[in-house]
Coordinates of C-alpha atoms in Angstrom, one line a residue:
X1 CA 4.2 -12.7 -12.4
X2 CA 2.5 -12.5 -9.2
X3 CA -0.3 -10.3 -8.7
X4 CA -2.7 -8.6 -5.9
X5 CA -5.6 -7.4 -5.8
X6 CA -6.5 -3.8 -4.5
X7 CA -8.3 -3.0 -1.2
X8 CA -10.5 -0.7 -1.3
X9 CA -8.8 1.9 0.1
X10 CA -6.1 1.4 -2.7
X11 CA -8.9 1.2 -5.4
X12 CA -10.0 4.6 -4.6
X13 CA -6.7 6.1 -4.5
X14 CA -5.8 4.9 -7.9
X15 CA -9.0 5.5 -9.5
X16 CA -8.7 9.7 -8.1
X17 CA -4.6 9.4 -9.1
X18 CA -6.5 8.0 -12.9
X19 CA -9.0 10.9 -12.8
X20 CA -6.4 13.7 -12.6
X21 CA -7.2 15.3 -9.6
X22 CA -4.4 14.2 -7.1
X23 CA -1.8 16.8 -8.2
X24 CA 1.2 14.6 -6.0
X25 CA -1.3 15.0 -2.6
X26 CA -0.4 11.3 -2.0
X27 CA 2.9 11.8 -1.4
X28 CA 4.0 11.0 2.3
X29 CA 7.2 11.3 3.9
X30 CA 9.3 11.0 6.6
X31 CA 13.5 11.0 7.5
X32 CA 15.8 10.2 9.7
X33 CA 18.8 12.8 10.9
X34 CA 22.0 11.3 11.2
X35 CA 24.9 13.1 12.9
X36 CA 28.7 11.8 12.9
X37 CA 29.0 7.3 12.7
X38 CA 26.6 6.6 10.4
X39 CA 27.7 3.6 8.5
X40 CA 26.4 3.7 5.0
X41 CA 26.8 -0.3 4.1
X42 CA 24.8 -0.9 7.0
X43 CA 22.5 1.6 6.3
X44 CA 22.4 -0.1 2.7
X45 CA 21.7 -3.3 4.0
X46 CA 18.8 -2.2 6.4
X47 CA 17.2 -0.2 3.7
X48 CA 17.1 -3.5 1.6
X49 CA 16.0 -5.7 4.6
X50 CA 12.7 -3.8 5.4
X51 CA 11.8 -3.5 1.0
X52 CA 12.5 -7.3 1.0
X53 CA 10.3 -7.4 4.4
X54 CA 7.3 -5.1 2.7
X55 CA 7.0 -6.1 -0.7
X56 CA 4.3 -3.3 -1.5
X57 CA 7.0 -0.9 -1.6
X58 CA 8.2 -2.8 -4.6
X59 CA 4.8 -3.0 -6.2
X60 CA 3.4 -0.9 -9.6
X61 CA -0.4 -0.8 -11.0
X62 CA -1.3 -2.7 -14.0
X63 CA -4.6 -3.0 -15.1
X64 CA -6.0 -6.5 -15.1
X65 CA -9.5 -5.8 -17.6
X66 CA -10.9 -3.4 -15.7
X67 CA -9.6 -4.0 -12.5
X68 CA -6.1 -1.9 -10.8
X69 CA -3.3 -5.1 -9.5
X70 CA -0.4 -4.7 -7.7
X71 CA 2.3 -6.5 -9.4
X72 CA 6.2 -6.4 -8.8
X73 CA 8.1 -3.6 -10.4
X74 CA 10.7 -4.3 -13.2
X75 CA 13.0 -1.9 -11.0
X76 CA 14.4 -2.8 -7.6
X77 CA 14.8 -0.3 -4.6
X78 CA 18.1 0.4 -3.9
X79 CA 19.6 3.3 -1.6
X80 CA 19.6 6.7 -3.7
X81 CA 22.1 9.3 -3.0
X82 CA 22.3 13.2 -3.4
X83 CA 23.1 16.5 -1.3
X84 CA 21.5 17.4 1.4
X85 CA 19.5 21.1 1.2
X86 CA 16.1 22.3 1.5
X87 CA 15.6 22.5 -2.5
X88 CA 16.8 18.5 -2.6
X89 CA 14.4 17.8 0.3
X90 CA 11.2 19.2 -1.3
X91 CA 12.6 18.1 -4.8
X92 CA 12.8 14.9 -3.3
X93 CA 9.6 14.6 -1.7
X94 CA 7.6 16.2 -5.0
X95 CA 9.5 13.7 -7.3
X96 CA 6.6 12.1 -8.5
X97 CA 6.2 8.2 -8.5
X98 CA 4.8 6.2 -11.6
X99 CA 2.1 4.0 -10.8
X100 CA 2.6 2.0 -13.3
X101 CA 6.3 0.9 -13.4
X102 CA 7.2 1.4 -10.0
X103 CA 8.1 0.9 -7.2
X104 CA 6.3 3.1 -4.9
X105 CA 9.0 4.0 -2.8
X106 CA 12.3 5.4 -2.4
X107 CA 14.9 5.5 0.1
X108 CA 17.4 8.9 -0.1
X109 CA 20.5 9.5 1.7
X110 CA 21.0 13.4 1.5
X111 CA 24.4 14.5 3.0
X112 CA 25.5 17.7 3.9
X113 CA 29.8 16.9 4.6
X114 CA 30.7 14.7 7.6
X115 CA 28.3 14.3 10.8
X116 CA 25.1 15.5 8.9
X117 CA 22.8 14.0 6.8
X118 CA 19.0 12.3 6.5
X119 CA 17.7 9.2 5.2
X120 CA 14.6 10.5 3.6
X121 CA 11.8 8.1 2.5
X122 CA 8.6 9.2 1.1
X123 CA 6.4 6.4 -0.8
X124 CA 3.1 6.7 -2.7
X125 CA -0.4 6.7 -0.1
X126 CA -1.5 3.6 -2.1
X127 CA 1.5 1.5 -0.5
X128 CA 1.4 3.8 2.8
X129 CA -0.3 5.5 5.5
X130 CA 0.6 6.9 9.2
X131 CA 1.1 4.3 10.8
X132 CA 3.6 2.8 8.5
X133 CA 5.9 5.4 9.2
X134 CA 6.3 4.2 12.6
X135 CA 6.4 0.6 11.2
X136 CA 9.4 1.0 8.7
X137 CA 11.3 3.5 11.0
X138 CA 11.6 0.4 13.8
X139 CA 12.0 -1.8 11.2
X140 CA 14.9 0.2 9.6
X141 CA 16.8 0.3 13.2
X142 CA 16.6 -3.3 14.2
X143 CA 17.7 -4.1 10.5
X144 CA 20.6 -1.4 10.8
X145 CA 21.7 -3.3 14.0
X146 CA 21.6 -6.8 12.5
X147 CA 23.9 -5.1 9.5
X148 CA 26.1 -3.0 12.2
X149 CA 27.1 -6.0 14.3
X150 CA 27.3 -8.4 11.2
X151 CA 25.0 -10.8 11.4
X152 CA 22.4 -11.6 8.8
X153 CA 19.6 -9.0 8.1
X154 CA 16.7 -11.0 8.4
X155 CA 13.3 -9.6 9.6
X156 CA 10.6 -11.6 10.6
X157 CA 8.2 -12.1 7.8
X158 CA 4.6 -10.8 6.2
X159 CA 2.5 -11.2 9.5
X160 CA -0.4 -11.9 6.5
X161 CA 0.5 -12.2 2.8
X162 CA -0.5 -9.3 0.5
X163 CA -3.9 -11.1 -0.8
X164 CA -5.1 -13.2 2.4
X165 CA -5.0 -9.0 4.1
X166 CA -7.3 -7.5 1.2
X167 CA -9.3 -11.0 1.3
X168 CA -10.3 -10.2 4.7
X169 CA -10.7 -6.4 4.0
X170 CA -12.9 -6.8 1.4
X171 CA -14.7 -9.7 3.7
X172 CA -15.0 -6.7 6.1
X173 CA -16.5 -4.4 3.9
X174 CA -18.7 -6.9 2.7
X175 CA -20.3 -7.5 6.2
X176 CA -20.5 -4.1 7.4
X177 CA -22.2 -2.5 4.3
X178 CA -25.8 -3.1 4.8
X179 CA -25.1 -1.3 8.2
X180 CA -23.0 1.2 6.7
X181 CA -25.6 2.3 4.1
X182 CA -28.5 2.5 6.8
X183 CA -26.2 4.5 9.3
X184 CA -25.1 7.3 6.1
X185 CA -29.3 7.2 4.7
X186 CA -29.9 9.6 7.7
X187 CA -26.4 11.4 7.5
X188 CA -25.5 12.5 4.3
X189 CA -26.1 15.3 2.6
X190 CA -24.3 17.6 0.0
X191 CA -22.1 19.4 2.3
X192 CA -23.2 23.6 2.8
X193 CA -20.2 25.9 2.2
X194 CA -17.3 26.2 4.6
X195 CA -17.0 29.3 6.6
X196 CA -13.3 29.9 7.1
X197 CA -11.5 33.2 7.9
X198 CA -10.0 34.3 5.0
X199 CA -11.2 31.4 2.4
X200 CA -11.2 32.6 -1.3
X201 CA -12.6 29.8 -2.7
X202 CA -13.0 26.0 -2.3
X203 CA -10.5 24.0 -4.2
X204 CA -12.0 22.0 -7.3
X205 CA -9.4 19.2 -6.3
X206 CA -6.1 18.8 -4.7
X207 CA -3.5 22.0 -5.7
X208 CA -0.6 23.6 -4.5
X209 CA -0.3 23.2 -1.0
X210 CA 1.2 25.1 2.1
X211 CA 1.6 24.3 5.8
X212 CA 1.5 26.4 8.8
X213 CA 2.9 24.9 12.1
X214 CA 1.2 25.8 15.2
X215 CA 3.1 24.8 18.3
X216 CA 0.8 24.9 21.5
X217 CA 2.6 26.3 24.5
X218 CA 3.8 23.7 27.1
X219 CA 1.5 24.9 29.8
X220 CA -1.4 24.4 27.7
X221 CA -0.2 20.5 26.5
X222 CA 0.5 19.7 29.8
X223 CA -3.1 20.3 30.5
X224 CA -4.8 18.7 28.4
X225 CA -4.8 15.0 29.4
X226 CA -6.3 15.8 33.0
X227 CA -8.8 18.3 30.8
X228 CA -10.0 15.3 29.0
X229 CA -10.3 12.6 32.0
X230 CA -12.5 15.5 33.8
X231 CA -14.9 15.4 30.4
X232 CA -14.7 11.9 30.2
X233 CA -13.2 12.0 26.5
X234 CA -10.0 10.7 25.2
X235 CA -7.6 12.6 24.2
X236 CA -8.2 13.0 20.5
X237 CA -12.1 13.4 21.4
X238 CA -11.0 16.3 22.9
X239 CA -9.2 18.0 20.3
X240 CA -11.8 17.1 17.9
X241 CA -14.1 18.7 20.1
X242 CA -11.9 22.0 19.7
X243 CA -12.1 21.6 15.9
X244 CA -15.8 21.2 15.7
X245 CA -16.2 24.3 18.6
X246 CA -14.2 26.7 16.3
X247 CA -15.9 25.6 13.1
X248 CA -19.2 26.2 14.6
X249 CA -18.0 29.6 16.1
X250 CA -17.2 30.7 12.5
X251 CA -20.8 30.0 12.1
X252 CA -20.6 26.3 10.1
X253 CA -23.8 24.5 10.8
X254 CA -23.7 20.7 9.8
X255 CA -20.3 21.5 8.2
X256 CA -18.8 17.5 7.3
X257 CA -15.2 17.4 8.5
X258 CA -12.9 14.3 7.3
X259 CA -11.9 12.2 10.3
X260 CA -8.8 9.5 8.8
X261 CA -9.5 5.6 10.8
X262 CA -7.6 3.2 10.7
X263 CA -8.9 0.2 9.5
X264 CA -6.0 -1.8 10.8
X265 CA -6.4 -5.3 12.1
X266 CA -4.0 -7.4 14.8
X267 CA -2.5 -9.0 11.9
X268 CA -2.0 -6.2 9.7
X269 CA -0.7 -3.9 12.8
X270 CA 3.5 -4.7 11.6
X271 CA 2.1 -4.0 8.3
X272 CA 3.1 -1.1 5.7
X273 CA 0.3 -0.7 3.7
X274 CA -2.8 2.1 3.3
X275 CA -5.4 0.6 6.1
X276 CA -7.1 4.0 6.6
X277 CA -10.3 4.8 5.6
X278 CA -11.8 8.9 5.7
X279 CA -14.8 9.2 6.9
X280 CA -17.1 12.7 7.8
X281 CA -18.3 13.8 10.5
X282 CA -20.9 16.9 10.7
X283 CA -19.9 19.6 13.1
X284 CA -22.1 19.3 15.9
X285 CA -24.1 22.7 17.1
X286 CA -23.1 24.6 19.9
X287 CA -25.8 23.8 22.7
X288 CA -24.9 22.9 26.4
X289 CA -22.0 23.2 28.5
X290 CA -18.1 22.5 26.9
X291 CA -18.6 18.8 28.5
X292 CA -22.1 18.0 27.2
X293 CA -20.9 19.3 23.8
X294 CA -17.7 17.4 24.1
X295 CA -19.3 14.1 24.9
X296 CA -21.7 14.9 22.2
X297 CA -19.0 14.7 19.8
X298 CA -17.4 11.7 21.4
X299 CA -20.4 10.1 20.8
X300 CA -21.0 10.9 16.8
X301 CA -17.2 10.0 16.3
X302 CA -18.3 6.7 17.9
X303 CA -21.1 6.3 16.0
X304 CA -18.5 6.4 13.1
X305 CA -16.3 3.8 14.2
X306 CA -18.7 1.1 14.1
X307 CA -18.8 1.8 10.4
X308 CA -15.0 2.7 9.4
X309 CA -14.4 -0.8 7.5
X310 CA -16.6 0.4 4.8
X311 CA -15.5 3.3 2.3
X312 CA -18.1 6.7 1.8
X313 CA -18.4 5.4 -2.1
X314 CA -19.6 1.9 -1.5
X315 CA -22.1 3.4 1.0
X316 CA -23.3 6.6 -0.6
X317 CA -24.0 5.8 -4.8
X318 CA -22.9 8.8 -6.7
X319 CA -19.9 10.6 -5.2
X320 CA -17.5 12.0 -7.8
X321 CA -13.9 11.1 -7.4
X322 CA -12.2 13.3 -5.6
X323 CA -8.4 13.8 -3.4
X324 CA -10.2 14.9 -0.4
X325 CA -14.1 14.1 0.9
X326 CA -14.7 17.7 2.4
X327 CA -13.6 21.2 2.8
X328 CA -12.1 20.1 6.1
X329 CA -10.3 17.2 7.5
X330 CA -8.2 16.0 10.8
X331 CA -6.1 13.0 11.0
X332 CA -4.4 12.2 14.2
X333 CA -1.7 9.4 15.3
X334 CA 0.3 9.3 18.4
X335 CA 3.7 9.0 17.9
X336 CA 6.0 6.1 19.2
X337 CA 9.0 6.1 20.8
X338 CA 12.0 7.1 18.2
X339 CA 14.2 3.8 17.5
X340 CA 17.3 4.0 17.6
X341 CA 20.2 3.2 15.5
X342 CA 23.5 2.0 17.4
X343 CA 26.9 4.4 16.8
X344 CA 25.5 7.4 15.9
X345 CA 23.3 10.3 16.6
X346 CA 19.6 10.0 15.1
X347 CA 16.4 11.8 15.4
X348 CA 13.1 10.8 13.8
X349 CA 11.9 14.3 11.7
X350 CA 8.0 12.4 10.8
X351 CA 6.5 15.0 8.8
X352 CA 7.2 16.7 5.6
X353 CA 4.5 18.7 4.1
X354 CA 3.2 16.7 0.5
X355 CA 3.8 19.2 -2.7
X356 CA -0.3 19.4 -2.7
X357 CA -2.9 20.0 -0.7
X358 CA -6.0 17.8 -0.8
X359 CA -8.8 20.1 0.5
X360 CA -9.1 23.7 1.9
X361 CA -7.6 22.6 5.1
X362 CA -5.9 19.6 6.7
X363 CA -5.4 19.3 10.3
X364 CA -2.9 17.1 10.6
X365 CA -2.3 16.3 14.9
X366 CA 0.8 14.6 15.8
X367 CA 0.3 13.5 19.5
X368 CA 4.1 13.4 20.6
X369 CA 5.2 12.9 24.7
X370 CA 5.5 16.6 25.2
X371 CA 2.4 17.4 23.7
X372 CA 0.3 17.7 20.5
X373 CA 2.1 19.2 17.4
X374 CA -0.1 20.3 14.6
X375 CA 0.4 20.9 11.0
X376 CA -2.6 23.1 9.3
X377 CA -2.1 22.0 5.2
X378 CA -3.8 24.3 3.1
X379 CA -4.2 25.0 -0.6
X380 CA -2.5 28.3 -1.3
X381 CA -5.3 29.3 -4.1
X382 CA -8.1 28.6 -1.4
X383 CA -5.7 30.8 2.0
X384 CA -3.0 33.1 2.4
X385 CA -0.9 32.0 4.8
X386 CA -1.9 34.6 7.5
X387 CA -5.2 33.1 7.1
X388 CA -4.4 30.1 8.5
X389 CA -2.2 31.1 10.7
X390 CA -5.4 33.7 12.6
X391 CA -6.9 29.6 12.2
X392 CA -4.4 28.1 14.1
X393 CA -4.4 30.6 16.8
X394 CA -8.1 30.5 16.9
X395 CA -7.9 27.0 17.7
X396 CA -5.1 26.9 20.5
X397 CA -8.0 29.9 22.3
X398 CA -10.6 27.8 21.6
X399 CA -8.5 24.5 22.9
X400 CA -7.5 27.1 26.3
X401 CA -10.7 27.5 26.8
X402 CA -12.2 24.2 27.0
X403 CA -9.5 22.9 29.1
X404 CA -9.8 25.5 32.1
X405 CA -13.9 25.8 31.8
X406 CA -15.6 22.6 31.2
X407 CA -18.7 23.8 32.4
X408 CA -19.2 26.6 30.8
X409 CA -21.5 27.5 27.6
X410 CA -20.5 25.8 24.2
X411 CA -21.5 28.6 22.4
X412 CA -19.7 31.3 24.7
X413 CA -16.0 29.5 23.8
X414 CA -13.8 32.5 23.2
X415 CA -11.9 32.2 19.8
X416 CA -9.8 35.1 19.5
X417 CA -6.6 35.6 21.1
X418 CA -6.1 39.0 23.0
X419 CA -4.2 40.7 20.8
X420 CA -6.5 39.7 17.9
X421 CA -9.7 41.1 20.2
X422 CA -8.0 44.3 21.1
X423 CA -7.0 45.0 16.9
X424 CA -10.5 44.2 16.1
X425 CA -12.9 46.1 19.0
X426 CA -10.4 48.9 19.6
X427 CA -8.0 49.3 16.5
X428 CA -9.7 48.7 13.8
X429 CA -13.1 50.4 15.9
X430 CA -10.9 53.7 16.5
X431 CA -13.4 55.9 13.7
X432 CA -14.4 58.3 16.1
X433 CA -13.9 61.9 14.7
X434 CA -14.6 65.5 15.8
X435 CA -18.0 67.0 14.8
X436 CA -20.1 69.5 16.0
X437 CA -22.0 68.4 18.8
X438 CA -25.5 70.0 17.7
X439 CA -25.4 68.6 14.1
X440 CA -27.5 66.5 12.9
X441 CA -27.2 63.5 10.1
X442 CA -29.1 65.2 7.6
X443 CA -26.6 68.4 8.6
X444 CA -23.7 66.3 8.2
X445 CA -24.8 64.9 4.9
X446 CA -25.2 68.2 3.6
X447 CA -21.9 69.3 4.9
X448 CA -20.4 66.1 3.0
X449 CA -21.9 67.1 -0.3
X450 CA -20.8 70.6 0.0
X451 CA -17.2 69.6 0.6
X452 CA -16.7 66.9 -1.6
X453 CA -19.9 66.2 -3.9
X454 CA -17.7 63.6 -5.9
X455 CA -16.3 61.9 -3.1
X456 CA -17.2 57.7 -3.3
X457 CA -19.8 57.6 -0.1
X458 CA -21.1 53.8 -0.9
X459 CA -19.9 51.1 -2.4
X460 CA -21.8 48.1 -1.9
X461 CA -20.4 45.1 -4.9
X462 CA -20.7 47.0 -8.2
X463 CA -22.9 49.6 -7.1
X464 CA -21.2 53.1 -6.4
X465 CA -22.7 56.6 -5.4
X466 CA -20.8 59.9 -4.4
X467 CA -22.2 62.1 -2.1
X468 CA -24.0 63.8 -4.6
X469 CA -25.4 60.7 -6.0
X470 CA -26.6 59.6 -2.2
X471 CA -28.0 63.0 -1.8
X472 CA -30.2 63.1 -4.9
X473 CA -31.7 59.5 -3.7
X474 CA -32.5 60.8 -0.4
X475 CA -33.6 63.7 -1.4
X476 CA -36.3 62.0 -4.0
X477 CA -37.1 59.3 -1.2
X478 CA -37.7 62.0 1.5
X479 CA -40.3 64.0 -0.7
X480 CA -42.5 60.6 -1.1
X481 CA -42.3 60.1 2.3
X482 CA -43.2 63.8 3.1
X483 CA -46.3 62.6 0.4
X484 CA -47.4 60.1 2.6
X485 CA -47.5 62.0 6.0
X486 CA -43.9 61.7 7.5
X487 CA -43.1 63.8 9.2
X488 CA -41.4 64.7 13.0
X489 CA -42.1 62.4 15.5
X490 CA -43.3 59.7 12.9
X491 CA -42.2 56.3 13.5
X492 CA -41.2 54.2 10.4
X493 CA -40.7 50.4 10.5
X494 CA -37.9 49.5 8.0
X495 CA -37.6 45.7 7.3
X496 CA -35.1 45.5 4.1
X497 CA -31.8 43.5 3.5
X498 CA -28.6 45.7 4.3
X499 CA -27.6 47.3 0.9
X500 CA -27.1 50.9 -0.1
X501 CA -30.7 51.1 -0.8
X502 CA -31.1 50.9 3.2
X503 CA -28.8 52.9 3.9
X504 CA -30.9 55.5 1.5
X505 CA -34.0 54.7 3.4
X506 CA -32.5 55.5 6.6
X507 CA -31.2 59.0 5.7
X508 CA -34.6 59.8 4.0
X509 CA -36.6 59.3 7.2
X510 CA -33.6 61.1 9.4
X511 CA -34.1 63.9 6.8
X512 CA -38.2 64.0 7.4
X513 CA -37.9 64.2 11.1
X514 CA -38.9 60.5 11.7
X515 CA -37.4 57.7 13.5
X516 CA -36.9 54.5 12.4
X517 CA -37.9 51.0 13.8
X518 CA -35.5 48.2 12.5
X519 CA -37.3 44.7 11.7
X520 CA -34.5 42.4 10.4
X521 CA -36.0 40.8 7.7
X522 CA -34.2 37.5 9.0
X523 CA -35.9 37.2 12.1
X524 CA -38.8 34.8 12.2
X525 CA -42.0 35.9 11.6
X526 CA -43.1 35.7 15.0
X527 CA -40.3 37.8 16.3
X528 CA -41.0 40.8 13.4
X529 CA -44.9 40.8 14.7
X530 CA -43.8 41.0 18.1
X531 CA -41.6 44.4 17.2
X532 CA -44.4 45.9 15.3
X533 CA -46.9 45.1 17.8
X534 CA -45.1 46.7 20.2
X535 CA -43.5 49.7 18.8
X536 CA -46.7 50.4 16.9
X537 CA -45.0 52.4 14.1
X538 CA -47.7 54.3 11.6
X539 CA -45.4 53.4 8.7
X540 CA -43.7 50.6 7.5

């Protein structure tokens, strides 16, 4: 029995997949809509042609000591068959894949009566990446025109066998890792929290996963390419500059996003295979204009190319098995032209969503000929799906922005949409109520108490006071400020955290007759001297 070795790529895949933490993320996926001519026997025939063609569809895992092989699996593909629906779709995409019997692909005809129906094929991400989509989808059509017009199926052969492609990987690797580990010694770090609208949590591993499509208007796509030859970027520099602009509006500071490269070589380019290695990049901090800051982030994500051969884990000792490398990722391919299959009706559908999510959040960016289409994948237990959906349309603002004002401020990039501003500043911001216009707060607090003594005023986490409660705590705080000569007209610096305590403080001083100086404990020291210096209060 012939056997291969794993790349690296693979080897990490398995060994997460052997860990228990992939939860069927590594399923990928794509299908083919057929209407009315499709002939099934040639159809048959193709789907044969491009397994024989790409033999690491056919492979399983066995364990060779230590080490993960690919070996031939006992079972041969052959065309499955069922009814087409959106149950069998996502059944048929969650179906999970043994690693170690194999194979690691299937090919499904769903049908749905006569004139409708879609070749699904989804295959496990240690056999398959992006780019092999495209790969088996012109392979499949030149094989179903061979079948169609009767000749023999016969594609052209491995452009590189199996083991002479992870011989030169692994070559690769070997020769850009002492590079590799001096360009991460400065660059990584445990990653900080994310900062996301509406994150609960951050995932432990891959989970269930949803997917929110956001589809940028055409006005806006159609812009983009002469955005990004004004900035001097390509194109997926520039929407990886939106990315990093938004995650650094939400207030991420060195926040590592997952960028997926390709790794692929001239003679593994008519390959099917996993030649992508993920690789993070910080987000880089608002400073200069939108086209300083983009070509700032053109240059750190060409700073990571010259090190994409080599894997995060062969560079940095110590990383724990994991689906996903950070909170955050992008992967971006363009996509080709659709082949096409002679006699009937076809369109390419490229995407459907994996049964897991990896991470928090995966931007997935489809660059197609009318524009980019991009598909946010995110673990239901970390966002609700209106989360993400504020995310995407945070990001087509942000995107807006940087096409029509490239030299503006990085730091001013609007990110909410109008409606979204107007809900927040005047909605939500509509508190204002009648009161008598020659109260005062102390007044008002003793109004409050009178009215509704055990009304909840605070709540700050687990601490809870009604308006009695609040009263009784300004009222002792007042009288040891009274002790210490407050009093009207007194100035009182106040430089505590925000809690219900300071909120207590304030009221107290209101209730003496002082005012009060605010000194954010945050600021820098020399910022908090300057305040004090010059408002000269007596107490603080």
């Amino acid at each position: 029995m012939s056997t291969t070795e794993t790349g690296h790529a693979q080897h990490a895949v398995w060994f997460t997949e052997r860990a228990g933490v992939a939860a069927g993320a590594y399923q990928m996926a794509f299908g083919i809509h057929f209407g009315a001519g499709l002939n099934e026997r040639a159809l048959g025939e193709a789907c044969a042609a491009v397994v024989e063609r790409h033999p690491a569809l056919s492979n399983a895992v066995a364990i060779d000591g230590d080490v993960p092989v690919l070996v031939p699996a006992a079972m041969k593909i052959a065309l499955e068959h069922g009814e087409l629906s959106e149950e069998s779709i996502r059944a048929e995409v969650a179906r999970a894949f043994d690693l170690h019997t194999g194979p690691l692909a299937r090919f499904t005809l769903l049908t749905a009566g006569p004139g409708r129906s879609l070749l699904l094929v989804v295959a496990h991400h240690l056999v398959f990446d992006g780019h092999s989509k495209d790969v088996l989808a012109r392979d499949l059509a030149a094989a179903y025109r061979a079948a169609l017009a009767g000749h023999l199926v016969e594609l052209a052969g491995p452009v590189a066998p199996p083991a002479s492609s992870v011989a030169a990987d692994r070559e690769r690797v070997a020769a850009d890792l002492p590079r590799a580990r001096a360009y991460w010694t400065s660059r990584w770090s445990p990653a900080p929290d994310p900062v996301l609208p509406g994150l609960r949590r951050e995932p432990p591993g891959a989970g269930p996963g949803g997917t929110v499509h956001l589809a940028l208007p055409a006005e806006l796509a159609a812009r983009i390419d002469p955005a990004a030859r004004r900035l001097g970027v390509t194109r997926f520099e520039l929407l990886l500059t939106a990315v990093h602009a938004l995650l650094a509006r939400y207030g991420n500071a060195g926040l590592p996003v997952s960028v997926a490269l390709s790794t692929r070589t001239a003679p593994t380019a008519g390959e099917v295979g996993l030649f992508v290695n993920e690789l993070p990049l910080a987000v880089t901090p608002l400073r200069g204009t939108v086209r300083e800051y983009a070509r700032t982030v053109r240059a750190g994500l060409r700073e990571l190319y010259d090190v994409r051969a080599v894997p995060l884990a062969r560079a940095v000792s110590g990383l724990r098995p994991s689906a996903a490398l950070t909170a955050v990722s992008v992967s971006y391919r363009r996509q080709p032209t659709e082949p096409r299959f002679p006699g009937v009706s076809s369109t390419m559908e490229w995407f459907f969503p994996a049964p897991a999510a990896r991470n928090a959040l995966n931007l997935l960016i489809v660059d197609a000929p009318d524009g980019p289409r991009i598909a946010l994948q995110h673990s239901v237990e970390a966002m609700a799906t209106d989360a993400v959906e504020r995310i995407g349309a945070h990001l087509a603002t942000v995107l807006s922005s940087i096409v029509d004002g490239h030299d503006q401020p990085a730091a001013a990039l609007p990110i909410l949409p109008p409606a979204e501003r107007h809900r927040i500043v005047r909605e939500w911001n509509d508190t204002a109520r009648p009161y008598p216009p020659d109260s005062t707060l102390p007044a008002l607090l003793a109004a409050s108490v009178r009215t509704w003594p055990d009304r909840v005023a605070i709540v700050d986490g687990e601490r809870v006071l009604t308006y009695a409660e609040l009263d009784a705590a300004v009222a002792r705080l007042t009288a040891i400020l009274r002790r210490r000569g407050v009093g009207a007209g007194s100035l009182v610096a106040v430089c505590v955290p925000r809690s219900w305590w300071s909120l207590v403080l304030l009221l107290a001083i209101a209730r003496c007759g002082a005012a009060y100086v605010p000194v954010d404990p945050a600021y820098p020291a020399a910022r908090r001297s300057f305040i004090l210096a010059h408002a000269a209060p007596r107490w603080w």
